[in-house]
Coordinates of C-alpha atoms in Angstrom, one line a residue:
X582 CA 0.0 0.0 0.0
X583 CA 1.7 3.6 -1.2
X584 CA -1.6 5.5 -0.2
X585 CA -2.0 7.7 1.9
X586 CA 1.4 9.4 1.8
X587 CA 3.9 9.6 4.4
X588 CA 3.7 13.0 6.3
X589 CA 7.5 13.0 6.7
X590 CA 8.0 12.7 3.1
X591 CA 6.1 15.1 1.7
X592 CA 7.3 17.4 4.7
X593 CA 11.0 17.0 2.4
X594 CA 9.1 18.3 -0.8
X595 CA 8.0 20.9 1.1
X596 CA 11.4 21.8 2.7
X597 CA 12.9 21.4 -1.4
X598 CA 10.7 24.2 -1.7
X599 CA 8.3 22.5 -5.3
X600 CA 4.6 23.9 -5.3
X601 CA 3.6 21.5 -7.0
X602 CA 3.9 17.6 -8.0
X603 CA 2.5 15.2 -11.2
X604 CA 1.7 11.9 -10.8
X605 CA 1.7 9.7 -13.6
X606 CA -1.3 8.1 -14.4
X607 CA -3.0 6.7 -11.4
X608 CA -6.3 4.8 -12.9
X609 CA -6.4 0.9 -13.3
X610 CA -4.6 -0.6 -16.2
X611 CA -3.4 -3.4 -17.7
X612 CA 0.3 -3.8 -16.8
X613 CA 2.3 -4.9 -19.7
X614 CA -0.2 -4.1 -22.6
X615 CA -1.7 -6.7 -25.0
X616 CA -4.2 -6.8 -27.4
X617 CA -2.7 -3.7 -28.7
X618 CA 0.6 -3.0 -27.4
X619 CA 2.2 -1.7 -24.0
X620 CA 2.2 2.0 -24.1
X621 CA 5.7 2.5 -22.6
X622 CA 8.8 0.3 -21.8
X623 CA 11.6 -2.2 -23.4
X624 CA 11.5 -4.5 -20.4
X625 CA 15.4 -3.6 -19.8
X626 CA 16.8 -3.6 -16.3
X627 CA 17.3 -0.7 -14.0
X628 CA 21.0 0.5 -15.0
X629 CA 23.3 1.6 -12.5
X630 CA 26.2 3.4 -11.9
X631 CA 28.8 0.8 -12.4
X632 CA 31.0 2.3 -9.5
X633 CA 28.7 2.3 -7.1
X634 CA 26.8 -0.1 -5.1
X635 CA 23.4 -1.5 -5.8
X636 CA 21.1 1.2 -4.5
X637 CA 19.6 0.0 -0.7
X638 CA 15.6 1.7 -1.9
X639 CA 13.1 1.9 0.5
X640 CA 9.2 2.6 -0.7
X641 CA 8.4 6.1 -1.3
X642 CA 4.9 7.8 -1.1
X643 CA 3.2 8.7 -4.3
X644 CA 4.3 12.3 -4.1
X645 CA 7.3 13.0 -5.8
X646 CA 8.1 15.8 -8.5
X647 CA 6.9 16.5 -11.5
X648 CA 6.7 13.3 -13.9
X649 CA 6.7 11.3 -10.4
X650 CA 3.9 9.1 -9.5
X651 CA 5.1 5.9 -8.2
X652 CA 4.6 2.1 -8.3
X653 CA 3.7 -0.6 -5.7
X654 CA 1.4 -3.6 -5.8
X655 CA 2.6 -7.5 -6.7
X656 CA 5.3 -8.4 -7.7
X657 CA 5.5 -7.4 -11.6
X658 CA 3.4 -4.4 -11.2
X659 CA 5.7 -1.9 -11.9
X660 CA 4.2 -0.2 -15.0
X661 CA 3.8 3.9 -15.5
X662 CA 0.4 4.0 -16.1
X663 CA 0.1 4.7 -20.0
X664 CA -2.1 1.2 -20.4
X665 CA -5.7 2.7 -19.3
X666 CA -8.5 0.4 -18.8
X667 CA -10.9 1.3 -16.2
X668 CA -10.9 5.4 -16.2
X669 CA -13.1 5.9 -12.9
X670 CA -11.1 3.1 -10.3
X671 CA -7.7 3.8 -8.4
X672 CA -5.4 1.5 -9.3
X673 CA -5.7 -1.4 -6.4
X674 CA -1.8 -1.5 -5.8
X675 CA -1.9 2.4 -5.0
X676 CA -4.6 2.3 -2.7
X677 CA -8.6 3.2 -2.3
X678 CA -10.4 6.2 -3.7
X679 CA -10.5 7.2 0.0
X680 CA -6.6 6.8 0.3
X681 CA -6.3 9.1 -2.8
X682 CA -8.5 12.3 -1.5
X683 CA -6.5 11.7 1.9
X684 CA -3.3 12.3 0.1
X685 CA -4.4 15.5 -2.1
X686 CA -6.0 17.0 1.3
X687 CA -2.2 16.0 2.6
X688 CA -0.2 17.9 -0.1
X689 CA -2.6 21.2 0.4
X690 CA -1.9 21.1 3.4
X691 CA 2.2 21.2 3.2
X692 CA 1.3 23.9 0.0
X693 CA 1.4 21.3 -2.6
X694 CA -0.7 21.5 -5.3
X695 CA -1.3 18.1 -7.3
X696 CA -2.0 17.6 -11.3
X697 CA -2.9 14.0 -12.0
X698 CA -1.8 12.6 -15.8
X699 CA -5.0 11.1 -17.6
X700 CA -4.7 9.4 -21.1
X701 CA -7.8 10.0 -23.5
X702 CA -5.9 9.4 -26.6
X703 CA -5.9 6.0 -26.6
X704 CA -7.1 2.4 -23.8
X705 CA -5.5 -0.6 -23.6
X706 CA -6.4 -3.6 -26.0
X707 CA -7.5 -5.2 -23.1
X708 CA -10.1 -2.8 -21.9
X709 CA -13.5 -4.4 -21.0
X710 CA -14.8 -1.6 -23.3
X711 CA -13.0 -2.8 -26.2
X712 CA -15.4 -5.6 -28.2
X713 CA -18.3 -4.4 -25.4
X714 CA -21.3 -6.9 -24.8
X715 CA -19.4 -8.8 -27.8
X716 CA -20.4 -6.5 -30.5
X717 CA -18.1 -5.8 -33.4
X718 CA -18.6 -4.9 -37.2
X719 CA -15.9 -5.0 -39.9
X720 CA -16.2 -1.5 -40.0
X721 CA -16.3 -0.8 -35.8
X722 CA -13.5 -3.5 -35.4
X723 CA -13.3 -2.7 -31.4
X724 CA -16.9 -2.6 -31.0
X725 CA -19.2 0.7 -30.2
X726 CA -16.6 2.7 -28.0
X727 CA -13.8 2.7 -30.4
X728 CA -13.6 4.6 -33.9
X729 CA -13.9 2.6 -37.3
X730 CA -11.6 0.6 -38.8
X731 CA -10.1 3.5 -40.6
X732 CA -9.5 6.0 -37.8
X733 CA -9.8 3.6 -34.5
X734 CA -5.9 2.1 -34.3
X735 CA -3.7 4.3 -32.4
X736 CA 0.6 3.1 -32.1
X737 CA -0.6 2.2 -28.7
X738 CA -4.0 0.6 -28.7
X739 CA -7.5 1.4 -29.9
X740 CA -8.8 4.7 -30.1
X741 CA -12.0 6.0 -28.5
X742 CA -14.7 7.8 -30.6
X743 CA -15.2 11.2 -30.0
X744 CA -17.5 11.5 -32.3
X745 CA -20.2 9.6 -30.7
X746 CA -21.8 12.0 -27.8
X747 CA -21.8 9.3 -24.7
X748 CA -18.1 8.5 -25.5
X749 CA -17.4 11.7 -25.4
X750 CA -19.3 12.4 -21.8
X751 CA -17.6 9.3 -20.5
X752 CA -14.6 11.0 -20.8
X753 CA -15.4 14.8 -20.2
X754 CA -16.7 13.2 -16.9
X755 CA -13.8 11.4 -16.2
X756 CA -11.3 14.8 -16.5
X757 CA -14.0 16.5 -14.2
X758 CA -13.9 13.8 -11.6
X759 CA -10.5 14.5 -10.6
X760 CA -10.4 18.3 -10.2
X761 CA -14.3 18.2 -8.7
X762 CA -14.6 15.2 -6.5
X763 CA -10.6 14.9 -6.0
X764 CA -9.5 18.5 -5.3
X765 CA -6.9 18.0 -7.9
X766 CA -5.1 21.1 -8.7
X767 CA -4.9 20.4 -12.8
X768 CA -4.3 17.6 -15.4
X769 CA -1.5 16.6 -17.7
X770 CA -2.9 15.0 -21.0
X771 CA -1.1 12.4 -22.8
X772 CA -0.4 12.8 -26.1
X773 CA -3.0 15.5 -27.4
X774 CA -1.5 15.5 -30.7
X775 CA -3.2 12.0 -31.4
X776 CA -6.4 13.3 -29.8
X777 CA -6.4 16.3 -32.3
X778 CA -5.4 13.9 -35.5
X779 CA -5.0 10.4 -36.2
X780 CA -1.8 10.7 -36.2
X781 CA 0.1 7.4 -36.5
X782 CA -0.8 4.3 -38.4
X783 CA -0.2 6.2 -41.7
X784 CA -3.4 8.5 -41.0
X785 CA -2.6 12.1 -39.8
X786 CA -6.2 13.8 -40.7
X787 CA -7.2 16.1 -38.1
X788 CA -10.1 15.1 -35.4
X789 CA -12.5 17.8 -35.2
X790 CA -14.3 15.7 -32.4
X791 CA -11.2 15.1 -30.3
X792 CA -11.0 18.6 -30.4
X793 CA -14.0 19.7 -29.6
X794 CA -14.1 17.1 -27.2
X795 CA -10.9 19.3 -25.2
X796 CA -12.8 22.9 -25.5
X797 CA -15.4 21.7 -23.8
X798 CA -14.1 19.7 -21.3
X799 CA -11.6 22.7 -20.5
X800 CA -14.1 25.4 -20.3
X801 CA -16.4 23.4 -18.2
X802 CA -13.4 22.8 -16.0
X803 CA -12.7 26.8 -16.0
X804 CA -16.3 28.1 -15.3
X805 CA -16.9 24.9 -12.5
X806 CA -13.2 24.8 -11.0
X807 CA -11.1 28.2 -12.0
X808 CA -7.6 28.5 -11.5
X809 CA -7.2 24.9 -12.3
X810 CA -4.0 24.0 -14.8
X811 CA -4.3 21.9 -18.1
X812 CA -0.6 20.9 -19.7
X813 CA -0.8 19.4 -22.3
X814 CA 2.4 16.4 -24.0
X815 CA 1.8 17.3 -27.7
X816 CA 5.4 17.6 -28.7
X817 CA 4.6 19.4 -31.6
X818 CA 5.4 22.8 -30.9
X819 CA 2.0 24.3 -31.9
X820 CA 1.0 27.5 -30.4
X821 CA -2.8 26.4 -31.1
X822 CA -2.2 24.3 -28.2
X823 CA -1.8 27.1 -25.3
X824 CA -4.3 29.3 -27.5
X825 CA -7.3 29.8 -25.8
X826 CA -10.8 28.5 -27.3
X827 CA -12.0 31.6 -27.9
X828 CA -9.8 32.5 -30.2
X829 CA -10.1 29.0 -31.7
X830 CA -7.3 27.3 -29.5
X831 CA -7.4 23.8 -27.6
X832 CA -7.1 25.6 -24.0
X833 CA -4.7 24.3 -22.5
X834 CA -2.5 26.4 -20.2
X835 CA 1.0 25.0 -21.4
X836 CA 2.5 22.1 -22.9
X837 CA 5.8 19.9 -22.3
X838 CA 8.9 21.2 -24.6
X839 CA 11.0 18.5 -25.5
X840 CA 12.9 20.8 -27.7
X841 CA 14.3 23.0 -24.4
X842 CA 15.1 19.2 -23.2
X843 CA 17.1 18.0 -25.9
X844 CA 19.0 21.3 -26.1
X845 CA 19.9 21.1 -22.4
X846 CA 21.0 17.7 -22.3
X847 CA 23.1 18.0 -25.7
X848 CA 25.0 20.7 -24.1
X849 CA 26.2 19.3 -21.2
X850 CA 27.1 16.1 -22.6
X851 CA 29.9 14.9 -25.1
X852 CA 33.2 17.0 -25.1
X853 CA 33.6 20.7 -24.2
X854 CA 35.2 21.9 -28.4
X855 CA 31.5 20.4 -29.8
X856 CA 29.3 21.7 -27.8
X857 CA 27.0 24.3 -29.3
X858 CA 25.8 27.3 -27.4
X859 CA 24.0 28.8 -30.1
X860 CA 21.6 25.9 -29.7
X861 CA 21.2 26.4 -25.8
X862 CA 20.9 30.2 -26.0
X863 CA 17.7 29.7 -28.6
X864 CA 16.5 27.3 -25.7
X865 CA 16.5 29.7 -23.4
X866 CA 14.8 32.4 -25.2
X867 CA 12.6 29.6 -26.8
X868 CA 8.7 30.6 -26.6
X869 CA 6.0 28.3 -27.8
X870 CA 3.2 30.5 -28.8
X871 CA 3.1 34.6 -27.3
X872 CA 2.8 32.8 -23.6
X873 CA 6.8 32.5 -22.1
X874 CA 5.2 30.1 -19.8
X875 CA 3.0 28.3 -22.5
X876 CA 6.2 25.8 -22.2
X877 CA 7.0 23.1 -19.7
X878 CA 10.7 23.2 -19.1
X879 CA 12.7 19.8 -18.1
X880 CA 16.4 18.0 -18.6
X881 CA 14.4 14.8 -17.2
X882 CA 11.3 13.7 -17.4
X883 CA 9.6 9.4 -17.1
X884 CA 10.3 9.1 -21.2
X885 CA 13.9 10.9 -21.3
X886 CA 15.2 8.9 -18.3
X887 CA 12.9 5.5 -18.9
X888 CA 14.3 4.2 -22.6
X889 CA 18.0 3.3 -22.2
X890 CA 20.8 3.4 -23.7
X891 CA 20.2 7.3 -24.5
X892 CA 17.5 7.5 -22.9
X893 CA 18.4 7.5 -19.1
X894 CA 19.7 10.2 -16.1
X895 CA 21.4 13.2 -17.2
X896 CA 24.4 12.5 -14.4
X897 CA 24.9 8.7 -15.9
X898 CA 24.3 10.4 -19.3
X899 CA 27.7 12.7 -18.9
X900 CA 29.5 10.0 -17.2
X901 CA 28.3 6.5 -18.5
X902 CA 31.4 5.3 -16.3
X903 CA 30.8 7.2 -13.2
X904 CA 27.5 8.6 -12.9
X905 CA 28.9 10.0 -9.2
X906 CA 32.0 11.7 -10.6
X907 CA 33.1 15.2 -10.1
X908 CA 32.0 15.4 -14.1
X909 CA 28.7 14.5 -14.0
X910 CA 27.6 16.6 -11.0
X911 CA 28.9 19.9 -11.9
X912 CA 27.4 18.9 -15.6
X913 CA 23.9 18.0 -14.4
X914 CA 23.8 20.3 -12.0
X915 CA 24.4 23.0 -14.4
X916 CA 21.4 21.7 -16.4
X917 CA 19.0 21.8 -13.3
X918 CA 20.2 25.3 -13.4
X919 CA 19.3 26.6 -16.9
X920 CA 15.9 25.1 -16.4
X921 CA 15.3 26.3 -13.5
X922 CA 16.4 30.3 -14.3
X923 CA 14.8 30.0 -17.7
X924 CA 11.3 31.5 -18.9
X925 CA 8.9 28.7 -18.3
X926 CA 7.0 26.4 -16.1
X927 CA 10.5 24.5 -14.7
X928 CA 10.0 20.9 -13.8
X929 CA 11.9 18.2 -11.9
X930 CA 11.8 14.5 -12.1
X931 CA 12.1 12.4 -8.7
X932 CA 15.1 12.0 -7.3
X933 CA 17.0 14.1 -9.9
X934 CA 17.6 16.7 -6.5
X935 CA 19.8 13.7 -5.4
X936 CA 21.6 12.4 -8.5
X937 CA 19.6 9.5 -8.5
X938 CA 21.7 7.7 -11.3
X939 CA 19.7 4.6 -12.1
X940 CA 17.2 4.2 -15.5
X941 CA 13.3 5.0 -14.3
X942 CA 12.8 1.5 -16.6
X943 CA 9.2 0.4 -17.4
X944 CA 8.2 -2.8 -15.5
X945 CA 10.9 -2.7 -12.8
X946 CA 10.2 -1.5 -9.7
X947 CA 12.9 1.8 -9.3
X948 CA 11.7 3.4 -5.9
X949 CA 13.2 6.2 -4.5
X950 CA 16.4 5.7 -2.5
X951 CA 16.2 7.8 0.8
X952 CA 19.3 7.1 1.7
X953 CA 20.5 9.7 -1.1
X954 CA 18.8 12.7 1.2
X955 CA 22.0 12.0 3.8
X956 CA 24.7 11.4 1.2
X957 CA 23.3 13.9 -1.5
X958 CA 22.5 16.5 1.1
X959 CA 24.6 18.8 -0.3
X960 CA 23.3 18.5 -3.7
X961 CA 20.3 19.1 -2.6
X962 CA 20.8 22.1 -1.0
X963 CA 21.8 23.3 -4.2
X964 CA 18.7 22.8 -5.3
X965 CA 16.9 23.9 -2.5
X966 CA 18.6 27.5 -3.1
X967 CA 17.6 27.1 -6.7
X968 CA 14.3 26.8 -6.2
X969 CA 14.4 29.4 -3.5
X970 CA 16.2 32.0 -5.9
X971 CA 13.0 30.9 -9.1
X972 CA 10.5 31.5 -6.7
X973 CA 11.8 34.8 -5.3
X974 CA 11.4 33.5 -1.5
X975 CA 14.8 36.4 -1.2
X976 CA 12.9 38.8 -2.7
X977 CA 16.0 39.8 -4.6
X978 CA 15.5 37.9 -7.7
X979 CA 11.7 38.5 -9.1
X980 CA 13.4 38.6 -12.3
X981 CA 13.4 35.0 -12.8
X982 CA 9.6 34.8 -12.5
X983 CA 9.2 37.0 -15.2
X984 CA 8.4 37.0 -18.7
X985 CA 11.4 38.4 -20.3
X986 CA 14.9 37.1 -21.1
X987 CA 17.6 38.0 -23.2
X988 CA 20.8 35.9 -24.3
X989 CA 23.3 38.8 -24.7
X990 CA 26.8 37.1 -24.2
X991 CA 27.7 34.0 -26.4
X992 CA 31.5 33.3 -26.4
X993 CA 31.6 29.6 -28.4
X994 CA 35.3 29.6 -28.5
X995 CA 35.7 30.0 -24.4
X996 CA 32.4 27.8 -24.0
X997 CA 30.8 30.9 -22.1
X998 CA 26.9 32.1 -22.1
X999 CA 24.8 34.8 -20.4
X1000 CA 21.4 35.9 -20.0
X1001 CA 19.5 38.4 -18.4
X1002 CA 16.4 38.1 -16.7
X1003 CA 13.8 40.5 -15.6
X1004 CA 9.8 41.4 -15.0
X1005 CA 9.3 44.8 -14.8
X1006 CA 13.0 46.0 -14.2
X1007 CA 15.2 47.3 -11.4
X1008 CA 17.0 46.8 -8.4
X1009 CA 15.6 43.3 -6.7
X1010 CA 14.1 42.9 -10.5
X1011 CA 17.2 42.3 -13.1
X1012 CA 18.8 39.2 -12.8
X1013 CA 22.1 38.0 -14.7
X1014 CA 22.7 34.1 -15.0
X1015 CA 25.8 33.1 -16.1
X1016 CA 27.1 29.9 -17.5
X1017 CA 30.6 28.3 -18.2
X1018 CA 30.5 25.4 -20.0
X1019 CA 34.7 24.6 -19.8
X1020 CA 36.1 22.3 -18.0
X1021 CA 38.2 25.1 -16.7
X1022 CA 38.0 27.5 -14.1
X1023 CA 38.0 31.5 -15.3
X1024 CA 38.8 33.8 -12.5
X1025 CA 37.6 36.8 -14.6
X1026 CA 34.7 36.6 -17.1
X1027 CA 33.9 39.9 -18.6
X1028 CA 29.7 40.5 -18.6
X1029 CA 27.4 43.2 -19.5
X1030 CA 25.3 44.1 -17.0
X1031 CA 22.0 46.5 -17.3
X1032 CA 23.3 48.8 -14.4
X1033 CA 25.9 49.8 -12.7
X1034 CA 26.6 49.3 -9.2
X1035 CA 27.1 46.1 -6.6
X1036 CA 25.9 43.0 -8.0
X1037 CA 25.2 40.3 -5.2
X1038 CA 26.3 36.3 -6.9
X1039 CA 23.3 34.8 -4.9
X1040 CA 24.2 31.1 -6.3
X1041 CA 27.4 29.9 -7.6
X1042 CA 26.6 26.0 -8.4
X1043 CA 30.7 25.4 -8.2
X1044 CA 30.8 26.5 -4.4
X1045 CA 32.5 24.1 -1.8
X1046 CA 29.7 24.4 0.1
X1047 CA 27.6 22.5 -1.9
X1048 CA 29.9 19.5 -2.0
X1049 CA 33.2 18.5 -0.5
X1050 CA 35.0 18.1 -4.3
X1051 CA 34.0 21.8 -5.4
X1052 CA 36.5 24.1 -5.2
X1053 CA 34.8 27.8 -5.5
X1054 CA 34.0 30.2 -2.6
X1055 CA 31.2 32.4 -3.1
X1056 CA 31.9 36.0 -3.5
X1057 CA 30.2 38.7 -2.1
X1058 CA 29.6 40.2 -5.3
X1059 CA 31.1 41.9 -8.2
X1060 CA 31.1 46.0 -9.2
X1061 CA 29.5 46.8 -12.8
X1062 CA 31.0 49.9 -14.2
X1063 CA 30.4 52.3 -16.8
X1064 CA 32.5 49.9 -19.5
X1065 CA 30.5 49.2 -22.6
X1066 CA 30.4 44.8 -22.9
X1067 CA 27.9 42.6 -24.6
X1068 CA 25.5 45.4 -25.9
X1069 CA 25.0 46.8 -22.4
X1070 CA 26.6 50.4 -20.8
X1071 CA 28.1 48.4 -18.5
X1072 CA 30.4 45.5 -17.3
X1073 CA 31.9 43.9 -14.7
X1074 CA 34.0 40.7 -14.0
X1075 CA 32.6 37.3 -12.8
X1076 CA 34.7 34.5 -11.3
X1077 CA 33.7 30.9 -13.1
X1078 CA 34.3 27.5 -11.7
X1079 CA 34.5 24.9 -14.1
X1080 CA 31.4 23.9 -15.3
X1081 CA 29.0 26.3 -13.4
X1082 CA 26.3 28.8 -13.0
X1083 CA 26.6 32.3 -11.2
X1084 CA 23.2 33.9 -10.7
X1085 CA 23.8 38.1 -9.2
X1086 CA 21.2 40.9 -8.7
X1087 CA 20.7 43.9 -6.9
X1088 CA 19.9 44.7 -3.4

């Protein structure tokens, strides 16, 4: 039994300092597919690092980070959810209905919000809806829930019918149920882009009635349940998804950006002469749609640390050989960092605030290791001060919950990049972020900065006190003067550890 959570570990999230955490899909399914195909998974084992011993995991609560829920149950039932076949029950190895409200009561009150993941654009082949009451056609091939033989076969099992009103209740109701009955905070729906076409199976028409299906759904959600938040995984980069549906939109709020991924996790792997900061600086100042926060930022997420060999933890990803090394925390750290100081909605995966190195791998059971919040505690401090700095908690740094960014210092040759960050401008407001992407140390990087005066370094990610092996020692600040650098009126000079972020602003 996972439900209801343990007080003591969602007292940790709370003391991380998230807002907010995303469960993967939490309605029964059939583990392992059939009749149609498991949704996720290669059934590889867990990798891990190779010097390193076996991790000693102990259960955690279904509350972790974005992209988070967890797994319990028999033995086997380790799957991530992405096999629906009963929409309206809990899945049994997480618990009761009753277990589920206890835990969302239990993250509001620790300040958590909760989004649930539902999947509508596709069930599992072995759905007791599929072939319903035994009736089939050859032109209904899945019986009267599914679409026709044409439209009905998704890459990962057969496709409901929008089209047909009482299908399209059965799910309307089913998004409803978790924000009204539930008290969940918002919904993350799976792969909208083959709700909105038939994409896949060599059939990419659009689907009026899978869209319409979403605008209603989503404004019944916004006049019953305002403030709730709708993401959508449609991996298309198509500003119609964040429009609203007035202006002929789908409605959602935001939607995941795999691009900003990729981009983050190219540049801080493979050697320091190919790396590409022209690519990471258009990440950064990436917008899908007029909305800066239409996007979902991430370096990991279930699919980009689930599907080895690429496919796995940005610290084993940097260092296959030592996913512990020096390297590979400076290097994923770094990435944490972008995310988290660029224009976005940022998101973590659980356990990535401890360098958890092993492979999130479908059908094995990878629980969080506790045992990393001791030996990783200084790692994720870092984080801690991360999130602290995003949110503002300092009031020094509202900057970084703004809308607006600008890229203005891109040395490729030196393997240097900075950005400025701001809302409405001025002291507390303007941030600078900084980023050296060398392997060596530069006492004295020259930076434009918007005004002159004391700038404060409020994080340095290469600081000893982070971790034992880091050599930096925060400085108190840096003076900007009236020296003409990077398009600004003024400059000053920044000390760089290898591989690290500086993040200053004004008193």
């Amino acid at each position: 039994m996972i439900l209801p959570a343990r007080p003591q570990k969602l007292d940790y999230l709370k003391r991380l300092g998230i807002n907010a955490i995303q469960l993967l899909p939490i309605n029964e399914n059939a583990v392992g597919g059939g009749g149609g195909g498991a949704r996720r998974g290669r059934g590889a084992p867990a990798t891990q690092p190779t010097t390193s011993p076996q991790a000693n995991a102990s259960t955690q609560p279904n509350g972790a980070r974005a992209g988070a829920a967890n797994r319990g149950g028999g033995r086997g039932d380790y799957d991530w959810g992405y096999d629906p076949s009963s929409y309206f029950a809990i899945k049994r190895s997480y618990g009761t209905p009753l277990d589920f409200l206890d835990f969302v009561n239990l993250c509001h009150a620790h300040g958590i919000a909760v989004i649930v993941d539902v999947v509508y654009n596709h069930m599992n082949g072995r759905t007791l809806l599929r072939n319903f009451g035994g009736y089939t056609t050859p032109e209904y091939p899945n019986g009267i829930y599914f679409n026709d033989a044409a439209h009905g076969t998704s890459p990962w099992g057969p496709r409901p019918d929008f089209s047909r009103p009482q299908v399209a209740a059965f799910i309307e109701d089913n998004a409803l149920m978790y924000m009204t009955q539930f008290g969940c905070d918002g919904e993350r729906w799976d792969s909208v882009a083959n709700m909105r076409a038939f994409t896949g199976r060599a059939n990419t028409a659009p689907n009026p009635d899978g869209i319409q299906l979403m605008r209603k759904t989503f404004d019944a959600s916004r006049a019953g349940q305002p403030g709730r938040i709708l993401i959508a995984e449609d991996l298309r980069n198509d500003p119609i998804v964040t429009k609203p549906t007035t202006s002929g939109g789908l409605g959602f709020n935001t939607q995941w950006d795999n691009t900003t991924c990729a981009a983050v996790r190219a540049a801080v792997t493979g050697d320091d002469a190919d790396r590409k900061l022209a690519a990471l600086a258009r990440a950064i100042d990436r917008k899908i749609g007029d909305n800066p926060f239409g996007r979902v930022i991430y370096s990991e997420d279930h699919d980009q640390v689930g599907h080895p060999p690429r496919d796995i933890r940005v610290p084993a990803l940097v260092d296959p050989q030592d996913p512990q090394s020096l390297r590979a925390k400076r290097l994923s750290t770094l990435a944490a960092a972008i995310i988290i100081t660029s224009p976005g909605v940022p998101m973590l995966f659980q356990g990535q605030e401890m360098l958890d190195p092993r492979t999130f791998t479908f059908g094995v059971n990878v629980p969080m290791d506790w045992s990393r919040v001791e030996s990783q505690a200084g790692t994720i401090r870092l984080y801690q001060d991360l999130i602290a700095l995003r949110r503002n908690l300092l009031e020094r740094t509202a900057g970084l919950k703004g809308e607006h960014v600008s890229v203005h210092h891109i040395d490729e040759a030196n393997h240097t990049l900075a950005y400025h960050r701001w809302d409405k401008g001025g002291a507390g407001d303007d941030v600078i972020v900084v980023i050296n992407l060398s392997q060596n140390a530069i006492p004295g990087l020259k930076i434009g900065f918007p005004r002159a005066g004391k700038w404060t370094v409020r994080f340095n990610s290469a600081a000893n006190n982070y971790d034992a092996q880091f050599t930096e020692r925060t400085s108190a600040g840096i003076t900007a003067a009236a020296n003409a650098a990077d398009g600004m009126e003024y400059s000053g000079s920044v000390a760089m550890g290898p591989y690290s972020v500086v993040i200053l602003s004004q008193d």
